[in-house]
CSV table of C-alpha atoms and ligand atoms in Angstrom, one decimal:
chain,number,residue,atom,x,y,z
A,1,UNK,CA,56.9,-67.6,9.4
A,2,UNK,CA,60.2,-68.4,10.9
A,3,UNK,CA,59.3,-67.5,14.5
A,4,UNK,CA,58.9,-71.0,16.0
A,5,UNK,CA,62.5,-71.3,17.1
A,6,UNK,CA,62.6,-67.9,18.6
A,7,UNK,CA,59.7,-68.7,21.0
A,8,UNK,CA,60.6,-69.0,24.6
A,9,UNK,CA,59.0,-72.0,26.2
A,10,UNK,CA,56.7,-71.1,29.0
A,11,UNK,CA,57.8,-71.9,32.5
A,12,UNK,CA,56.0,-72.8,35.8
A,13,UNK,CA,56.2,-69.1,36.7
A,14,UNK,CA,54.2,-68.3,33.5
A,15,UNK,CA,51.6,-70.7,34.6
A,16,UNK,CA,51.4,-69.3,38.1
A,17,UNK,CA,51.1,-65.7,36.5
A,18,UNK,CA,48.3,-67.1,34.3
A,19,UNK,CA,46.4,-68.4,37.3
A,20,UNK,CA,46.5,-64.9,38.9
A,21,UNK,CA,45.4,-63.3,35.6
A,22,UNK,CA,42.5,-65.9,35.2
A,23,UNK,CA,41.3,-65.9,38.8
A,24,UNK,CA,38.7,-63.1,38.2
A,25,UNK,CA,37.5,-64.7,35.0
A,26,UNK,CA,37.1,-68.5,35.5
A,27,UNK,CA,36.3,-70.5,38.6
A,28,UNK,CA,38.1,-73.8,39.0
A,29,UNK,CA,36.4,-76.6,37.1
A,30,UNK,CA,35.2,-79.7,39.1
A,31,UNK,CA,37.0,-83.0,39.4
A,32,UNK,CA,34.6,-86.0,40.0
A,33,UNK,CA,35.0,-89.7,40.4
A,34,UNK,CA,32.1,-91.8,39.5
A,35,UNK,CA,31.8,-95.3,41.1
A,36,UNK,CA,29.9,-96.8,38.1
A,37,UNK,CA,32.5,-95.3,35.7
A,38,UNK,CA,35.2,-97.0,37.8
A,39,UNK,CA,33.2,-100.3,37.7
A,40,UNK,CA,32.9,-100.0,33.8
A,41,UNK,CA,36.7,-99.4,33.5
A,42,UNK,CA,37.4,-102.3,35.9
A,43,UNK,CA,40.8,-103.5,37.2
A,44,UNK,CA,40.5,-101.4,40.3
A,45,UNK,CA,41.4,-98.2,38.5
A,46,UNK,CA,40.0,-95.0,40.1
A,47,UNK,CA,39.1,-92.5,37.5
A,48,UNK,CA,38.9,-88.8,38.1
A,49,UNK,CA,37.3,-86.7,35.4
A,50,UNK,CA,38.5,-83.1,35.2
A,51,UNK,CA,35.5,-81.4,33.8
A,52,UNK,CA,36.7,-78.8,31.3
A,53,UNK,CA,33.4,-79.2,29.4
A,54,UNK,CA,32.0,-77.0,32.3
A,55,UNK,CA,33.9,-73.9,30.9
A,56,UNK,CA,31.7,-71.1,29.6
A,57,UNK,CA,32.8,-71.9,26.0
A,58,UNK,CA,32.5,-75.7,26.6
A,59,UNK,CA,36.2,-76.4,26.3
A,60,UNK,CA,39.5,-75.9,28.1
A,61,UNK,CA,41.0,-73.6,25.4
A,62,UNK,CA,39.3,-70.6,26.9
A,63,UNK,CA,42.0,-70.5,29.5
A,64,UNK,CA,44.7,-69.9,26.8
A,65,UNK,CA,42.7,-67.2,25.1
A,66,UNK,CA,42.0,-65.3,28.2
A,67,UNK,CA,45.7,-65.5,29.2
A,68,UNK,CA,46.8,-64.3,25.8
A,69,UNK,CA,44.5,-61.3,25.9
A,70,UNK,CA,45.3,-60.5,29.6
A,71,UNK,CA,49.1,-60.3,28.6
A,72,UNK,CA,48.7,-58.0,25.6
A,73,UNK,CA,49.3,-54.3,26.2
A,74,UNK,CA,46.3,-51.8,25.6
A,75,UNK,CA,47.5,-50.7,22.2
A,76,UNK,CA,47.8,-54.2,20.9
A,77,UNK,CA,44.4,-55.1,22.3
A,78,UNK,CA,42.9,-52.2,20.6
A,79,UNK,CA,44.2,-53.3,17.3
A,80,UNK,CA,42.7,-56.8,17.9
A,81,UNK,CA,43.5,-60.5,17.2
A,82,UNK,CA,43.0,-62.8,14.2
A,83,UNK,CA,42.7,-66.6,14.6
A,84,UNK,CA,41.9,-69.5,12.3
A,85,UNK,CA,40.1,-72.5,13.5
A,86,UNK,CA,37.3,-74.8,12.9
A,87,UNK,CA,36.0,-74.9,16.5
A,88,UNK,CA,37.0,-74.5,20.2
A,89,UNK,CA,40.1,-72.4,19.5
A,90,UNK,CA,37.9,-69.9,17.7
A,91,UNK,CA,35.3,-69.7,20.5
A,92,UNK,CA,38.2,-69.2,23.0
A,93,UNK,CA,39.6,-66.3,21.1
A,94,UNK,CA,36.2,-64.7,20.6
A,95,UNK,CA,35.3,-65.1,24.2
A,96,UNK,CA,38.5,-63.6,25.5
A,97,UNK,CA,38.4,-60.8,23.0
A,98,UNK,CA,34.9,-59.9,24.0
A,99,UNK,CA,35.9,-59.9,27.8
A,100,UNK,CA,38.8,-57.5,27.0
A,101,UNK,CA,37.0,-55.4,24.6
A,102,UNK,CA,39.4,-56.3,21.6
A,103,UNK,CA,38.3,-56.7,18.0
A,104,UNK,CA,38.5,-60.3,16.9
A,105,UNK,CA,38.5,-61.9,13.4
A,106,UNK,CA,38.1,-65.6,13.0
A,107,UNK,CA,38.8,-67.3,9.7
A,108,UNK,CA,37.1,-70.7,9.2
A,109,UNK,CA,37.4,-72.8,6.1
A,110,UNK,CA,34.3,-72.5,3.8
A,111,UNK,CA,31.1,-74.2,5.0
A,112,UNK,CA,32.1,-74.5,8.7
A,113,UNK,CA,30.2,-76.4,11.4
A,114,UNK,CA,27.0,-74.1,11.7
A,115,UNK,CA,26.9,-74.6,15.4
A,116,UNK,CA,30.5,-73.5,16.0
A,117,UNK,CA,30.2,-70.6,13.5
A,118,UNK,CA,27.0,-69.4,15.3
A,119,UNK,CA,28.8,-69.5,18.6
A,120,UNK,CA,31.7,-67.4,17.3
A,121,UNK,CA,29.3,-64.8,15.9
A,122,UNK,CA,27.3,-64.8,19.0
A,123,UNK,CA,30.4,-63.9,21.0
A,124,UNK,CA,30.8,-60.8,18.8
A,125,UNK,CA,33.7,-61.8,16.6
A,126,UNK,CA,33.8,-61.2,12.8
A,127,UNK,CA,33.6,-64.5,11.0
A,128,UNK,CA,35.4,-64.8,7.6
A,129,UNK,CA,34.9,-68.0,5.6
A,130,UNK,CA,37.9,-68.6,3.4
A,131,UNK,CA,39.8,-71.5,2.0
A,132,UNK,CA,39.1,-75.2,1.5
A,133,UNK,CA,41.0,-76.3,4.6
A,134,UNK,CA,42.6,-74.9,7.7
A,135,UNK,CA,46.0,-74.2,5.9
A,136,UNK,CA,44.2,-72.0,3.5
A,137,UNK,CA,42.2,-70.4,6.3
A,138,UNK,CA,45.5,-69.7,8.1
A,139,UNK,CA,46.9,-68.0,4.9
A,140,UNK,CA,43.9,-65.7,4.8
A,141,UNK,CA,44.3,-65.1,8.6
A,142,UNK,CA,47.8,-64.1,8.1
A,143,UNK,CA,46.9,-61.7,5.2
A,144,UNK,CA,44.1,-60.0,7.3
A,145,UNK,CA,46.5,-59.6,10.2
A,146,UNK,CA,49.0,-57.9,8.1
A,147,UNK,CA,46.5,-55.6,6.4
A,148,UNK,CA,44.8,-54.5,9.5
A,149,UNK,CA,47.7,-54.6,11.8
A,150,UNK,CA,46.1,-57.3,14.1
A,151,UNK,CA,48.0,-59.9,16.1
A,152,UNK,CA,47.8,-63.3,14.4
A,153,UNK,CA,47.4,-66.0,16.9
A,154,UNK,CA,49.0,-69.5,16.0
A,155,UNK,CA,47.1,-72.7,16.7
A,156,UNK,CA,50.0,-74.3,18.4
A,157,UNK,CA,53.2,-72.3,18.8
A,158,UNK,CA,51.9,-69.7,21.4
A,159,UNK,CA,53.6,-69.6,24.8
A,160,UNK,CA,50.6,-67.6,26.3
A,161,UNK,CA,48.1,-70.3,25.3
A,162,UNK,CA,50.2,-73.0,26.8
A,163,UNK,CA,50.7,-71.1,30.0
A,164,UNK,CA,46.9,-70.4,30.3
A,165,UNK,CA,46.0,-74.1,29.7
A,166,UNK,CA,48.5,-74.9,32.3
A,167,UNK,CA,46.2,-73.5,35.0
A,168,UNK,CA,43.9,-76.6,34.4
A,169,UNK,CA,46.7,-78.8,35.7
A,170,UNK,CA,47.7,-76.6,38.6
A,171,UNK,CA,44.0,-76.9,39.7
A,172,UNK,CA,44.0,-80.6,39.0
A,173,UNK,CA,47.1,-81.6,41.1
A,174,UNK,CA,45.7,-79.4,44.0
A,175,UNK,CA,42.2,-81.0,43.8
A,176,UNK,CA,43.5,-84.5,43.5
A,177,UNK,CA,47.0,-85.0,45.0
A,178,UNK,CA,48.5,-88.5,44.7
A,179,UNK,CA,47.6,-89.2,41.0
A,180,UNK,CA,49.5,-91.8,39.3
A,181,UNK,CA,48.8,-90.7,35.8
A,182,UNK,CA,46.9,-88.0,33.9
A,183,UNK,CA,45.6,-88.7,30.3
A,184,UNK,CA,45.4,-85.8,27.9
A,185,UNK,CA,44.0,-85.7,24.5
A,186,UNK,CA,46.2,-84.1,21.9
A,187,UNK,CA,45.5,-82.1,18.7
A,188,UNK,CA,48.3,-79.5,18.3
A,189,UNK,CA,49.7,-80.5,21.8
A,190,UNK,CA,49.2,-77.4,23.9
A,191,UNK,CA,47.3,-79.4,26.5
A,192,UNK,CA,49.9,-82.2,26.7
A,193,UNK,CA,52.6,-79.5,26.9
A,194,UNK,CA,50.9,-77.8,29.8
A,195,UNK,CA,50.4,-81.0,31.6
A,196,UNK,CA,54.1,-81.9,31.3
A,197,UNK,CA,55.2,-78.5,32.5
A,198,UNK,CA,53.0,-78.5,35.5
A,199,UNK,CA,53.5,-82.2,36.5
A,200,UNK,CA,57.3,-81.7,36.3
A,201,UNK,CA,57.1,-78.9,38.9
A,202,UNK,CA,54.3,-80.0,41.3
A,203,UNK,CA,53.5,-83.7,40.7
A,204,UNK,CA,56.8,-85.3,39.6
A,205,UNK,CA,55.5,-88.8,40.3
A,206,UNK,CA,52.5,-88.5,38.1
A,207,UNK,CA,52.8,-89.8,34.6
A,208,UNK,CA,51.6,-87.8,31.7
A,209,UNK,CA,50.1,-89.9,28.9
A,210,UNK,CA,48.9,-88.4,25.7
A,211,UNK,CA,46.2,-89.7,23.4
A,212,UNK,CA,45.6,-88.8,19.7
A,213,UNK,CA,43.2,-90.1,17.1
A,214,UNK,CA,44.7,-92.8,15.0
A,215,UNK,CA,43.1,-91.0,12.0
A,216,UNK,CA,45.2,-87.8,12.6
A,217,UNK,CA,48.5,-88.8,14.3
A,218,UNK,CA,50.8,-85.9,13.4
A,219,UNK,CA,51.8,-85.0,17.0
A,220,UNK,CA,52.1,-88.7,18.0
A,221,UNK,CA,54.4,-89.4,14.9
A,222,UNK,CA,56.4,-86.2,15.6
A,223,UNK,CA,57.0,-87.2,19.3
A,224,UNK,CA,58.1,-90.7,18.2
A,225,UNK,CA,60.5,-89.1,15.8
A,226,UNK,CA,62.1,-87.0,18.5
A,227,UNK,CA,60.1,-83.8,17.8
A,228,UNK,CA,60.8,-83.6,14.1
A,229,UNK,CA,58.1,-81.7,12.2
A,230,UNK,CA,55.5,-84.0,10.8
A,231,UNK,CA,52.4,-83.6,8.6
A,232,UNK,CA,49.7,-86.2,8.4
A,233,UNK,CA,46.2,-86.5,6.7
A,234,UNK,CA,43.2,-86.0,8.9
A,235,UNK,CA,40.8,-89.0,8.9
A,236,UNK,CA,39.1,-88.6,12.3
A,237,UNK,CA,35.7,-87.2,13.1
A,238,UNK,CA,36.9,-85.8,16.3
A,239,UNK,CA,37.2,-82.1,15.4
A,240,UNK,CA,39.2,-81.1,18.5
A,241,UNK,CA,41.9,-83.6,17.5
A,242,UNK,CA,41.8,-82.9,13.8
A,243,UNK,CA,45.2,-81.3,13.4
A,244,UNK,CA,47.3,-82.0,10.3
A,245,UNK,CA,50.7,-81.0,11.4
A,246,UNK,CA,52.9,-81.0,14.6
A,247,UNK,CA,54.0,-77.8,16.2
A,248,UNK,CA,57.6,-77.2,17.5
A,249,UNK,CA,56.9,-75.5,20.8
A,250,UNK,CA,54.6,-78.1,22.4
A,251,UNK,CA,56.8,-80.9,21.0
A,252,UNK,CA,59.7,-79.3,22.8
A,253,UNK,CA,57.8,-79.5,26.1
A,254,UNK,CA,56.5,-83.0,25.8
A,255,UNK,CA,59.7,-84.6,24.3
A,256,UNK,CA,61.3,-85.8,27.6
A,257,UNK,CA,58.4,-85.6,30.1
A,258,UNK,CA,55.7,-87.6,28.4
A,259,UNK,CA,55.4,-91.2,29.6
A,260,UNK,CA,53.5,-92.7,26.5
A,261,UNK,CA,51.6,-91.5,23.6
A,262,UNK,CA,48.5,-93.7,22.7
A,263,UNK,CA,46.5,-93.8,19.6
A,264,UNK,CA,42.7,-94.6,19.6
A,265,UNK,CA,40.1,-95.2,16.8
A,266,UNK,CA,37.0,-93.1,16.3
A,267,UNK,CA,35.1,-96.2,17.2
A,268,UNK,CA,36.9,-96.3,20.6
A,269,UNK,CA,36.2,-92.6,21.1
A,270,UNK,CA,32.5,-93.0,20.4
A,271,UNK,CA,32.3,-95.9,23.0
A,272,UNK,CA,34.0,-93.6,25.6
A,273,UNK,CA,31.6,-90.8,24.7
A,274,UNK,CA,28.7,-93.0,25.5
A,275,UNK,CA,30.3,-94.2,28.7
A,276,UNK,CA,30.8,-90.6,29.9
A,277,UNK,CA,27.2,-89.9,29.0
A,278,UNK,CA,25.8,-92.9,30.9
A,279,UNK,CA,28.1,-93.1,33.9
A,280,UNK,CA,29.3,-89.5,34.3
A,281,UNK,CA,26.2,-87.7,33.1
A,282,UNK,CA,28.5,-85.8,30.8
A,283,UNK,CA,28.1,-84.8,27.2
A,284,UNK,CA,31.5,-84.9,25.5
A,285,UNK,CA,32.6,-84.1,22.0
A,286,UNK,CA,34.7,-86.9,20.6
A,287,UNK,CA,37.9,-85.1,21.7
A,288,UNK,CA,36.6,-84.6,25.1
A,289,UNK,CA,36.2,-88.5,25.5
A,290,UNK,CA,39.4,-89.4,24.0
A,291,UNK,CA,41.4,-89.6,27.2
A,292,UNK,CA,38.9,-92.1,28.6
A,293,UNK,CA,39.1,-94.0,25.3
A,294,UNK,CA,43.0,-94.1,25.9
A,295,UNK,CA,42.4,-95.5,29.3
A,296,UNK,CA,39.9,-98.0,28.1
A,297,UNK,CA,42.4,-99.1,25.4
A,298,UNK,CA,45.0,-100.2,28.0
A,299,UNK,CA,43.1,-101.6,31.0
A,300,UNK,CA,46.1,-103.5,32.4
A,301,UNK,CA,48.5,-100.5,32.3
A,302,UNK,CA,46.2,-98.5,34.6
A,303,UNK,CA,45.0,-101.4,36.9
A,304,UNK,CA,44.8,-100.4,40.5
A,305,UNK,CA,46.0,-96.8,39.8
A,306,UNK,CA,44.6,-93.4,40.3
A,307,UNK,CA,44.2,-91.8,36.9
A,308,UNK,CA,42.7,-88.4,35.8
A,309,UNK,CA,41.2,-88.2,32.5
A,310,UNK,CA,40.9,-84.6,30.9
A,311,UNK,CA,37.3,-84.1,29.7
A,312,UNK,CA,38.5,-81.3,27.4
A,313,UNK,CA,35.2,-80.3,25.8
A,314,UNK,CA,31.6,-80.8,25.3
A,315,UNK,CA,30.8,-79.1,22.1
A,316,UNK,CA,29.2,-82.0,20.2
A,317,UNK,CA,26.9,-81.0,17.3
A,318,UNK,CA,23.4,-82.5,17.1
A,319,UNK,CA,24.2,-85.2,14.7
A,320,UNK,CA,27.1,-86.4,16.8
A,321,UNK,CA,25.0,-86.5,20.0
A,322,UNK,CA,22.3,-88.6,18.2
A,323,UNK,CA,25.0,-91.0,16.9
A,324,UNK,CA,26.5,-91.3,20.4
A,325,UNK,CA,23.1,-92.2,22.0
A,326,UNK,CA,22.6,-94.6,19.1
A,327,UNK,CA,25.9,-96.1,19.9
A,328,UNK,CA,24.9,-97.8,23.0
B,401,LIG,C1,41.7,-78.4,20.9
B,401,LIG,C2,41.2,-79.5,21.7
B,401,LIG,C3,41.9,-80.7,22.0
B,401,LIG,C4,43.4,-80.7,21.7
B,401,LIG,O1,44.2,-79.8,22.4
B,401,LIG,P1,45.6,-79.3,21.9
B,401,LIG,O2,46.1,-78.4,22.9
B,401,LIG,O3,45.4,-78.7,20.5
B,401,LIG,O4,46.5,-80.5,21.8
B,401,LIG,C5,41.4,-81.7,22.8
B,401,LIG,N1,40.1,-81.5,23.1
B,401,LIG,C6,39.2,-80.5,22.8
B,401,LIG,C7,37.8,-80.5,23.2
B,401,LIG,C8,39.8,-79.4,22.0
B,401,LIG,O5,39.0,-78.5,21.7
């Protein structure tokens, strides 16, 4: 598909419009600071946790899904949407489609995580298992969209998803003015793109720092290469960060505004998951704790500063939860 270059990047106006569209659907998520978490981080850093795990689908992506559906005209909604995903993107689209009464097909690679598959079915979407990996699932989604006349939703190059996700950062900068930095976990990069877009407009002194799993560094390597398209193998357990290629649209938004792009190991992520559980009473999936892992990887850099970490999701499977508790 040669559409990437034709996509107009979302603007702060699109983010403000998304906030109006989402107002009746999602309350603001809380931002909390925990003294014992601050003590565990050390260095006089004050940590603010933005609790996107408190979304109805357990992850921030629902903001993008709802904004996408809200912006479609009635005829397009009636034809429906097709997405491909192993997890939270699927739940976001299924949730939004159900809210707007639109048909929704989700293609997952064969033998998906049973918890996430069940969640998608429970939201009323049609689940198709096809292909050995996400690229093959995407090809099947493309075919279904063409045959049924449904709208194919990309995993990364979707202005409406970025504008929807940007509402999290509009909230954050109002809830916690005077932040020195916000740390954002990255898979495809829509969250980091949204953070850059909003920070540039309303919190120009706040650094945006991205974090990716060292085991799946496509977006990181693309950013370091000035936005050139990059594919990398996936060797991380953090499903929300397991993206094998970079996306042009989010890369174009983070290219100049991102202060730094950190990489963390799965071991560092697991330690951060445990700290979030112990000190912030919060169950994170790996991706949801990656921002804290990034902070912990660079204690000197953030010493004495006011730093928000995006707790992007809480959809940990049972085996993952048991492993995190055992990690202590
Ligand atoms: C998708 C996801 C991410 C990564 O977000 P991108 O917008 O793809 O960079 C981070 N955390 C969680 C929980 C996710 O589901």
